[in-house]
């Protein structure tokens, strides 16, 4: 089975989805078979910013209109995407029978991907944390803003205390330069080690880049040439470091497998609220 990478954040708007797509593109460029699962049920946007038009979403699978294989969208650059749909309350409030059916359908996907990237929702809801816990490594995306760093630490803290996951990687997005990114990562790593006994690996810095805004507006995130931009190079370097971690054998935990991911995707919400620490 391939490696599972959960990309998460404490707050929205820090570049989590952009990080997911561009790291997936880096992996696909090397010849790997890559799948992105949009784990933000009912608020999916990976397909939107990539300019893809999936033939269906998990909503249509639940309704029995299509099979899970039929909703996998294929990007021109070799990334497969499963969209959960947008504005679909049915997905966020599934009954036990619907959840069981969805897990069954998702488990029918071929187990032939080298890397499965999960673009989780933001915050510390039960579904987000459970998806993080099923991964080989969870990657926290933050920016240098104090409130973003506080919420990033909240994710790291809760993962350590409630799931005993005391190791993660961090990407610092929208930094002025690499030095700023390293300072932010070092500060989070220091606090996480002191108060949570958690190890935070610095994956990389992604600089501010106006070309990303243009790509989002044009729905061309993850298009040809994306990795040659300043931010694209930052994400590519971040993926290289994460790949080194995955292949080094240094990580203390492994994934629970794709079936656990599907279980987490269909788990009912717990009502946990996002908090900053």
CSV table of C-alpha atoms in Angstrom, one decimal:
chain,number,residue,atom,x,y,z
A,1,UNK,CA,0.0,0.0,0.0
A,2,UNK,CA,1.2,3.5,-0.8
A,3,UNK,CA,2.0,6.2,1.8
A,4,UNK,CA,-0.8,8.4,3.2
A,5,UNK,CA,0.0,12.1,3.7
A,6,UNK,CA,-2.6,14.2,5.6
A,7,UNK,CA,-2.2,17.9,4.9
A,8,UNK,CA,-3.9,20.0,7.7
A,9,UNK,CA,-4.0,23.3,9.4
A,10,UNK,CA,-5.2,25.0,12.5
A,11,UNK,CA,-7.0,27.8,10.6
A,12,UNK,CA,-8.4,28.3,7.2
A,13,UNK,CA,-6.8,30.5,4.5
A,14,UNK,CA,-3.1,29.5,5.2
A,15,UNK,CA,-2.6,27.6,1.9
A,16,UNK,CA,-3.4,24.0,3.0
A,17,UNK,CA,-5.1,23.1,-0.3
A,18,UNK,CA,-2.4,24.8,-2.4
A,19,UNK,CA,0.2,22.8,-0.4
A,20,UNK,CA,-1.7,19.5,-1.0
A,21,UNK,CA,-2.0,20.1,-4.8
A,22,UNK,CA,1.6,21.3,-5.4
A,23,UNK,CA,3.2,18.5,-3.3
A,24,UNK,CA,1.0,16.0,-5.2
A,25,UNK,CA,2.2,17.5,-8.4
A,26,UNK,CA,5.8,17.1,-7.3
A,27,UNK,CA,5.2,13.4,-6.5
A,28,UNK,CA,3.4,12.9,-9.9
A,29,UNK,CA,6.3,14.6,-11.8
A,30,UNK,CA,8.6,11.9,-10.5
A,31,UNK,CA,6.4,9.2,-12.0
A,32,UNK,CA,4.4,8.2,-8.9
A,33,UNK,CA,0.7,7.3,-9.0
A,34,UNK,CA,-1.0,10.0,-6.9
A,35,UNK,CA,-4.5,10.4,-5.5
A,36,UNK,CA,-5.8,13.5,-3.7
A,37,UNK,CA,-8.8,12.9,-1.5
A,38,UNK,CA,-10.7,16.1,-0.6
A,39,UNK,CA,-11.4,15.3,3.1
A,40,UNK,CA,-13.4,18.5,3.7
A,41,UNK,CA,-16.8,16.9,3.3
A,42,UNK,CA,-19.3,19.1,1.7
A,43,UNK,CA,-16.8,22.0,1.3
A,44,UNK,CA,-14.6,20.5,-1.4
A,45,UNK,CA,-12.5,22.8,-3.5
A,46,UNK,CA,-9.5,20.8,-4.8
A,47,UNK,CA,-11.3,20.1,-8.1
A,48,UNK,CA,-12.4,23.7,-8.4
A,49,UNK,CA,-9.0,25.4,-8.1
A,50,UNK,CA,-7.4,22.7,-10.4
A,51,UNK,CA,-10.0,23.4,-13.1
A,52,UNK,CA,-11.3,19.8,-13.1
A,53,UNK,CA,-14.8,18.8,-13.8
A,54,UNK,CA,-15.5,15.5,-12.0
A,55,UNK,CA,-18.3,13.4,-13.4
A,56,UNK,CA,-19.6,13.1,-9.8
A,57,UNK,CA,-18.9,13.5,-6.2
A,58,UNK,CA,-19.3,11.4,-3.0
A,59,UNK,CA,-22.9,12.8,-2.9
A,60,UNK,CA,-23.8,11.0,-6.1
A,61,UNK,CA,-22.1,7.8,-4.9
A,62,UNK,CA,-24.2,7.9,-1.7
A,63,UNK,CA,-27.3,8.3,-3.9
A,64,UNK,CA,-26.4,5.3,-6.0
A,65,UNK,CA,-26.1,7.3,-9.2
A,66,UNK,CA,-22.4,6.4,-9.9
A,67,UNK,CA,-19.7,4.1,-8.6
A,68,UNK,CA,-16.7,5.4,-6.7
A,69,UNK,CA,-14.4,4.6,-9.7
A,70,UNK,CA,-16.6,6.8,-11.9
A,71,UNK,CA,-16.1,10.0,-9.8
A,72,UNK,CA,-12.3,9.9,-9.9
A,73,UNK,CA,-11.2,12.9,-11.9
A,74,UNK,CA,-7.9,12.7,-13.8
A,75,UNK,CA,-5.8,15.8,-14.2
A,76,UNK,CA,-3.6,16.2,-17.3
A,77,UNK,CA,-0.5,16.0,-15.2
A,78,UNK,CA,-1.2,12.6,-13.7
A,79,UNK,CA,-3.0,13.4,-10.4
A,80,UNK,CA,-6.3,11.6,-9.6
A,81,UNK,CA,-8.8,13.5,-7.4
A,82,UNK,CA,-11.9,12.5,-5.4
A,83,UNK,CA,-14.2,15.4,-4.7
A,84,UNK,CA,-16.7,15.4,-1.8
A,85,UNK,CA,-18.7,18.2,-3.3
A,86,UNK,CA,-19.5,21.7,-2.2
A,87,UNK,CA,-22.4,22.9,-0.1
A,88,UNK,CA,-23.7,19.4,0.5
A,89,UNK,CA,-25.0,19.0,4.0
A,90,UNK,CA,-25.9,15.4,3.3
A,91,UNK,CA,-22.2,14.5,3.5
A,92,UNK,CA,-21.7,16.4,6.8
A,93,UNK,CA,-24.7,14.7,8.5
A,94,UNK,CA,-24.7,11.1,7.3
A,95,UNK,CA,-26.7,8.5,9.1
A,96,UNK,CA,-25.0,5.2,10.1
A,97,UNK,CA,-26.3,3.3,7.0
A,98,UNK,CA,-25.0,6.0,4.6
A,99,UNK,CA,-21.6,6.0,6.4
A,100,UNK,CA,-21.4,2.2,6.1
A,101,UNK,CA,-22.3,2.3,2.4
A,102,UNK,CA,-19.7,5.1,1.7
A,103,UNK,CA,-16.9,3.1,3.5
A,104,UNK,CA,-17.8,0.1,1.4
A,105,UNK,CA,-17.7,2.0,-1.9
A,106,UNK,CA,-14.4,3.8,-1.1
A,107,UNK,CA,-12.8,0.5,-0.2
A,108,UNK,CA,-13.4,-0.7,-3.7
A,109,UNK,CA,-10.9,1.8,-5.1
A,110,UNK,CA,-7.7,0.1,-6.5
A,111,UNK,CA,-5.0,0.0,-3.9
A,112,UNK,CA,-2.3,0.9,-6.4
A,113,UNK,CA,-1.5,4.5,-5.6
A,114,UNK,CA,2.0,5.3,-4.4
A,115,UNK,CA,0.9,8.3,-2.5
A,116,UNK,CA,-2.5,9.4,-1.2
A,117,UNK,CA,-2.8,13.0,-0.2
A,118,UNK,CA,-5.7,13.9,2.1
A,119,UNK,CA,-6.6,17.6,2.1
A,120,UNK,CA,-8.3,17.8,5.5
A,121,UNK,CA,-10.6,20.5,6.7
A,122,UNK,CA,-9.0,23.2,9.0
A,123,UNK,CA,-9.2,23.1,12.7
A,124,UNK,CA,-9.5,20.4,15.3
A,125,UNK,CA,-12.8,18.8,14.6
A,126,UNK,CA,-13.0,15.0,15.2
A,127,UNK,CA,-13.0,14.2,11.5
A,128,UNK,CA,-9.9,16.3,10.8
A,129,UNK,CA,-8.0,14.8,13.7
A,130,UNK,CA,-9.0,11.2,12.8
A,131,UNK,CA,-7.9,11.7,9.2
A,132,UNK,CA,-4.5,13.0,10.6
A,133,UNK,CA,-4.3,9.9,12.8
A,134,UNK,CA,-4.7,7.5,9.8
A,135,UNK,CA,-1.7,8.9,7.9
A,136,UNK,CA,1.9,8.0,7.7
A,137,UNK,CA,2.7,11.6,8.4
A,138,UNK,CA,0.5,14.6,8.9
A,139,UNK,CA,1.8,17.9,7.6
A,140,UNK,CA,0.7,21.2,9.4
A,141,UNK,CA,0.6,24.3,7.2
A,142,UNK,CA,0.8,27.7,8.8
A,143,UNK,CA,1.8,31.2,8.0
A,144,UNK,CA,4.0,33.5,10.2
A,145,UNK,CA,1.0,35.3,11.6
A,146,UNK,CA,0.6,34.8,15.4
A,147,UNK,CA,-3.0,33.5,15.2
A,148,UNK,CA,-2.1,31.0,12.5
A,149,UNK,CA,0.9,29.8,14.6
A,150,UNK,CA,-1.3,29.5,17.7
A,151,UNK,CA,-3.9,27.4,15.8
A,152,UNK,CA,-1.1,25.3,14.2
A,153,UNK,CA,0.2,24.5,17.7
A,154,UNK,CA,-3.4,23.6,18.8
A,155,UNK,CA,-3.4,20.9,16.1
A,156,UNK,CA,-0.1,19.5,17.2
A,157,UNK,CA,-1.1,19.6,20.9
A,158,UNK,CA,-4.4,17.8,20.4
A,159,UNK,CA,-2.9,15.2,18.1
A,160,UNK,CA,-0.3,14.4,20.8
A,161,UNK,CA,-2.7,14.4,23.8
A,162,UNK,CA,-5.6,12.6,22.2
A,163,UNK,CA,-4.1,10.4,19.5
A,164,UNK,CA,-0.5,10.0,20.8
A,165,UNK,CA,0.8,11.2,17.5
A,166,UNK,CA,3.9,13.1,18.6
A,167,UNK,CA,5.6,13.7,15.2
A,168,UNK,CA,4.7,15.8,12.3
A,169,UNK,CA,6.1,18.0,9.6
A,170,UNK,CA,5.4,21.7,9.1
A,171,UNK,CA,5.3,24.0,6.1
A,172,UNK,CA,5.5,27.8,6.6
A,173,UNK,CA,3.6,29.4,3.8
A,174,UNK,CA,3.5,33.1,2.8
A,175,UNK,CA,6.9,33.8,4.4
A,176,UNK,CA,9.0,36.8,3.4
A,177,UNK,CA,12.0,34.5,3.0
A,178,UNK,CA,13.5,31.2,4.1
A,179,UNK,CA,14.9,32.7,7.3
A,180,UNK,CA,11.5,33.8,8.5
A,181,UNK,CA,10.1,30.3,7.7
A,182,UNK,CA,12.8,28.6,9.7
A,183,UNK,CA,12.3,30.9,12.7
A,184,UNK,CA,8.5,30.2,12.7
A,185,UNK,CA,9.1,26.4,12.4
A,186,UNK,CA,11.9,26.5,15.1
A,187,UNK,CA,9.5,28.4,17.5
A,188,UNK,CA,6.7,25.9,17.0
A,189,UNK,CA,9.1,22.9,17.3
A,190,UNK,CA,10.5,24.3,20.6
A,191,UNK,CA,7.1,24.8,22.1
A,192,UNK,CA,5.8,21.4,20.9
A,193,UNK,CA,8.8,19.6,22.3
A,194,UNK,CA,8.6,21.4,25.7
A,195,UNK,CA,4.9,21.1,26.3
A,196,UNK,CA,3.7,18.1,24.2
A,197,UNK,CA,6.9,16.0,23.9
A,198,UNK,CA,6.3,16.2,20.1
A,199,UNK,CA,8.8,16.4,17.3
A,200,UNK,CA,8.1,18.9,14.6
A,201,UNK,CA,10.1,18.4,11.4
A,202,UNK,CA,10.7,21.5,9.3
A,203,UNK,CA,9.6,20.7,5.7
A,204,UNK,CA,10.1,24.0,4.1
A,205,UNK,CA,9.2,27.6,3.4
A,206,UNK,CA,6.9,28.8,0.7
A,207,UNK,CA,7.4,32.4,-0.2
A,208,UNK,CA,4.7,35.0,-1.0
A,209,UNK,CA,4.2,34.8,-4.8
A,210,UNK,CA,1.7,36.8,-6.8
A,211,UNK,CA,1.6,34.1,-9.5
A,212,UNK,CA,-0.3,31.9,-7.2
A,213,UNK,CA,-3.2,34.3,-6.9
A,214,UNK,CA,-3.4,34.5,-10.7
A,215,UNK,CA,-3.3,30.7,-10.9
A,216,UNK,CA,-6.2,30.4,-8.4
A,217,UNK,CA,-8.3,32.9,-10.2
A,218,UNK,CA,-7.7,31.1,-13.5
A,219,UNK,CA,-8.4,27.7,-11.9
A,220,UNK,CA,-5.0,26.5,-12.9
A,221,UNK,CA,-3.4,25.4,-9.7
A,222,UNK,CA,-1.3,22.4,-10.3
A,223,UNK,CA,-1.0,23.2,-14.1
A,224,UNK,CA,2.0,22.7,-16.3
A,225,UNK,CA,4.7,25.1,-15.0
A,226,UNK,CA,3.3,25.5,-11.5
A,227,UNK,CA,6.4,24.1,-9.9
A,228,UNK,CA,8.7,26.6,-11.7
A,229,UNK,CA,7.2,29.6,-9.8
A,230,UNK,CA,8.7,30.8,-6.5
A,231,UNK,CA,6.0,29.2,-4.4
A,232,UNK,CA,6.0,26.0,-6.6
A,233,UNK,CA,9.7,25.6,-5.9
A,234,UNK,CA,9.0,26.0,-2.2
A,235,UNK,CA,6.4,23.3,-2.2
A,236,UNK,CA,8.6,21.0,-4.3
A,237,UNK,CA,11.5,21.3,-1.9
A,238,UNK,CA,9.0,20.7,1.0
A,239,UNK,CA,7.8,17.5,-0.6
A,240,UNK,CA,11.4,16.4,-1.1
A,241,UNK,CA,12.0,16.7,2.7
A,242,UNK,CA,8.8,15.0,3.5
A,243,UNK,CA,9.7,12.2,1.2
A,244,UNK,CA,13.0,11.8,2.9
A,245,UNK,CA,11.2,11.5,6.2
A,246,UNK,CA,8.8,8.9,4.8
A,247,UNK,CA,11.7,6.8,3.4
A,248,UNK,CA,14.1,7.2,6.2
A,249,UNK,CA,12.3,4.9,8.7
A,250,UNK,CA,12.7,7.6,11.3
A,251,UNK,CA,8.9,8.2,11.7
A,252,UNK,CA,7.6,6.5,14.8
A,253,UNK,CA,4.2,5.7,13.4
A,254,UNK,CA,2.7,4.4,10.1
A,255,UNK,CA,-0.7,4.7,8.5
A,256,UNK,CA,-3.6,2.6,9.5
A,257,UNK,CA,-4.4,2.0,5.9
A,258,UNK,CA,-6.9,3.3,3.3
A,259,UNK,CA,-9.8,1.6,4.9
A,260,UNK,CA,-9.2,3.7,8.1
A,261,UNK,CA,-9.2,6.8,5.9
A,262,UNK,CA,-12.6,5.9,4.5
A,263,UNK,CA,-13.9,5.2,8.0
A,264,UNK,CA,-12.6,8.6,9.1
A,265,UNK,CA,-14.2,10.4,6.2
A,266,UNK,CA,-17.6,9.0,7.0
A,267,UNK,CA,-17.4,9.4,10.7
A,268,UNK,CA,-20.1,11.6,12.3
A,269,UNK,CA,-19.1,15.0,13.5
A,270,UNK,CA,-18.4,15.2,17.2
A,271,UNK,CA,-19.2,18.8,17.7
A,272,UNK,CA,-15.7,19.8,18.8
A,273,UNK,CA,-15.0,23.4,18.3
A,274,UNK,CA,-11.9,25.0,16.8
A,275,UNK,CA,-9.8,26.6,19.6
A,276,UNK,CA,-6.5,28.4,19.7
A,277,UNK,CA,-4.1,27.7,22.5
